[in-house]
Amino acid sequence: IKGRYDDKANIDVIMETGTGNTYVYTRLMYELHQNYGLFKFVLVVPTPAIKEGARNFIISDYARQLFSPFYENPRMEL
């Protein structure tokens, strides 16, 4: 991630474990897509287990139901 601050188009979501960061960055991705048309995102997580947990949440039926009141067709491809 060297040079990540050279371009001001980056957003870092840094939160403590267990504070809802998966929800926050998933909602942020939906918001950025809806408001600015962005559709490609890079998630950096510290372990493979967290990566798998984030992936499972993002593609889950629960997440789809959770975000459906706010966004039309809440579906993501990973």
mmCIF file of C-alpha atoms in Angstrom:
data_model
loop_
_atom_site.group_PDB
_atom_site.id
_atom_site.type_symbol
_atom_site.label_atom_id
_atom_site.label_comp_id
_atom_site.label_asym_id
_atom_site.label_seq_id
_atom_site.Cartn_x
_atom_site.Cartn_y
_atom_site.Cartn_z
ATOM 1 C CA ILE A 1 0.000 0.000 0.000
ATOM 2 C CA LYS A 2 3.000 2.204 -0.526
ATOM 3 C CA GLY A 3 2.025 5.602 -1.874
ATOM 4 C CA ARG A 4 -1.643 5.277 -0.924
ATOM 5 C CA TYR A 5 -1.769 8.907 0.180
ATOM 6 C CA ASP A 6 -0.314 10.259 -3.082
ATOM 7 C CA ASP A 7 -3.751 10.209 -4.692
ATOM 8 C CA LYS A 8 -6.513 11.799 -2.654
ATOM 9 C CA ALA A 9 -9.127 9.388 -4.059
ATOM 10 C CA ASN A 10 -8.545 6.798 -1.311
ATOM 11 C CA ILE A 11 -10.770 6.082 1.670
ATOM 12 C CA ASP A 12 -9.534 4.094 4.659
ATOM 13 C CA VAL A 13 -12.063 2.575 7.068
ATOM 14 C CA ILE A 14 -10.118 1.749 10.215
ATOM 15 C CA MET A 15 -12.086 0.503 13.218
ATOM 16 C CA GLU A 16 -11.525 -1.739 16.205
ATOM 17 C CA THR A 17 -12.514 -5.396 15.971
ATOM 18 C CA GLY A 18 -16.140 -6.075 16.854
ATOM 19 C CA THR A 19 -17.434 -2.552 16.219
ATOM 20 C CA GLY A 20 -19.386 -3.250 13.029
ATOM 21 C CA ASN A 21 -16.675 -2.494 10.505
ATOM 22 C CA THR A 22 -17.936 -5.119 8.029
ATOM 23 C CA TYR A 23 -21.352 -3.441 8.026
ATOM 24 C CA VAL A 24 -19.799 0.025 7.758
ATOM 25 C CA TYR A 25 -17.593 -0.690 4.762
ATOM 26 C CA THR A 26 -20.308 -2.710 3.031
ATOM 27 C CA ARG A 27 -22.749 0.177 3.461
ATOM 28 C CA LEU A 28 -20.033 2.585 2.304
ATOM 29 C CA MET A 29 -19.584 0.560 -0.893
ATOM 30 C CA TYR A 30 -23.332 0.722 -1.578
ATOM 31 C CA GLU A 31 -23.366 4.483 -0.910
ATOM 32 C CA LEU A 32 -20.376 5.143 -3.158
ATOM 33 C CA HIS A 33 -21.979 3.095 -5.912
ATOM 34 C CA GLN A 34 -25.361 4.780 -5.579
ATOM 35 C CA ASN A 35 -24.063 8.352 -5.311
ATOM 36 C CA TYR A 36 -20.962 8.280 -7.513
ATOM 37 C CA GLY A 37 -21.289 5.191 -9.707
ATOM 38 C CA LEU A 38 -18.206 3.527 -8.234
ATOM 39 C CA PHE A 39 -18.255 -0.226 -8.569
ATOM 40 C CA LYS A 40 -14.745 -1.532 -7.881
ATOM 41 C CA PHE A 41 -13.404 -1.695 -4.353
ATOM 42 C CA VAL A 42 -10.341 -3.195 -2.702
ATOM 43 C CA LEU A 43 -10.722 -4.541 0.820
ATOM 44 C CA VAL A 44 -7.594 -5.209 2.844
ATOM 45 C CA VAL A 45 -8.051 -7.362 5.936
ATOM 46 C CA PRO A 46 -5.414 -8.804 8.287
ATOM 47 C CA THR A 47 -6.205 -12.529 8.135
ATOM 48 C CA PRO A 48 -7.752 -15.102 5.777
ATOM 49 C CA ALA A 49 -10.418 -15.846 8.401
ATOM 50 C CA ILE A 50 -11.556 -12.212 8.454
ATOM 51 C CA LYS A 51 -11.501 -12.162 4.653
ATOM 52 C CA GLU A 52 -13.779 -15.197 4.528
ATOM 53 C CA GLY A 53 -16.101 -13.742 7.174
ATOM 54 C CA ALA A 54 -16.379 -10.459 5.268
ATOM 55 C CA ARG A 55 -17.013 -12.318 2.026
ATOM 56 C CA ASN A 56 -19.713 -14.465 3.613
ATOM 57 C CA PHE A 57 -21.448 -11.388 5.035
ATOM 58 C CA ILE A 58 -21.343 -9.413 1.789
ATOM 59 C CA ILE A 59 -22.889 -12.214 -0.304
ATOM 60 C CA SER A 60 -25.341 -13.427 2.370
ATOM 61 C CA ASP A 61 -29.122 -13.291 2.110
ATOM 62 C CA TYR A 62 -29.072 -11.496 5.467
ATOM 63 C CA ALA A 63 -27.013 -8.613 4.039
ATOM 64 C CA ARG A 64 -29.269 -8.452 0.985
ATOM 65 C CA GLN A 65 -32.328 -8.137 3.239
ATOM 66 C CA LEU A 66 -30.560 -5.673 5.521
ATOM 67 C CA PHE A 67 -29.648 -3.296 2.689
ATOM 68 C CA SER A 68 -32.751 -3.745 0.496
ATOM 69 C CA PRO A 69 -34.728 -0.913 2.194
ATOM 70 C CA PHE A 70 -31.934 1.514 1.307
ATOM 71 C CA TYR A 71 -30.693 0.303 -2.089
ATOM 72 C CA GLU A 72 -32.374 -1.079 -5.170
ATOM 73 C CA ASN A 73 -31.150 -4.600 -5.990
ATOM 74 C CA PRO A 74 -28.527 -4.924 -3.218
ATOM 75 C CA ARG A 75 -26.293 -7.549 -4.799
ATOM 76 C CA MET A 76 -22.521 -7.692 -5.028
ATOM 77 C CA GLU A 77 -20.228 -9.873 -7.058
ATOM 78 C CA LEU A 78 -16.918 -10.862 -5.523
#
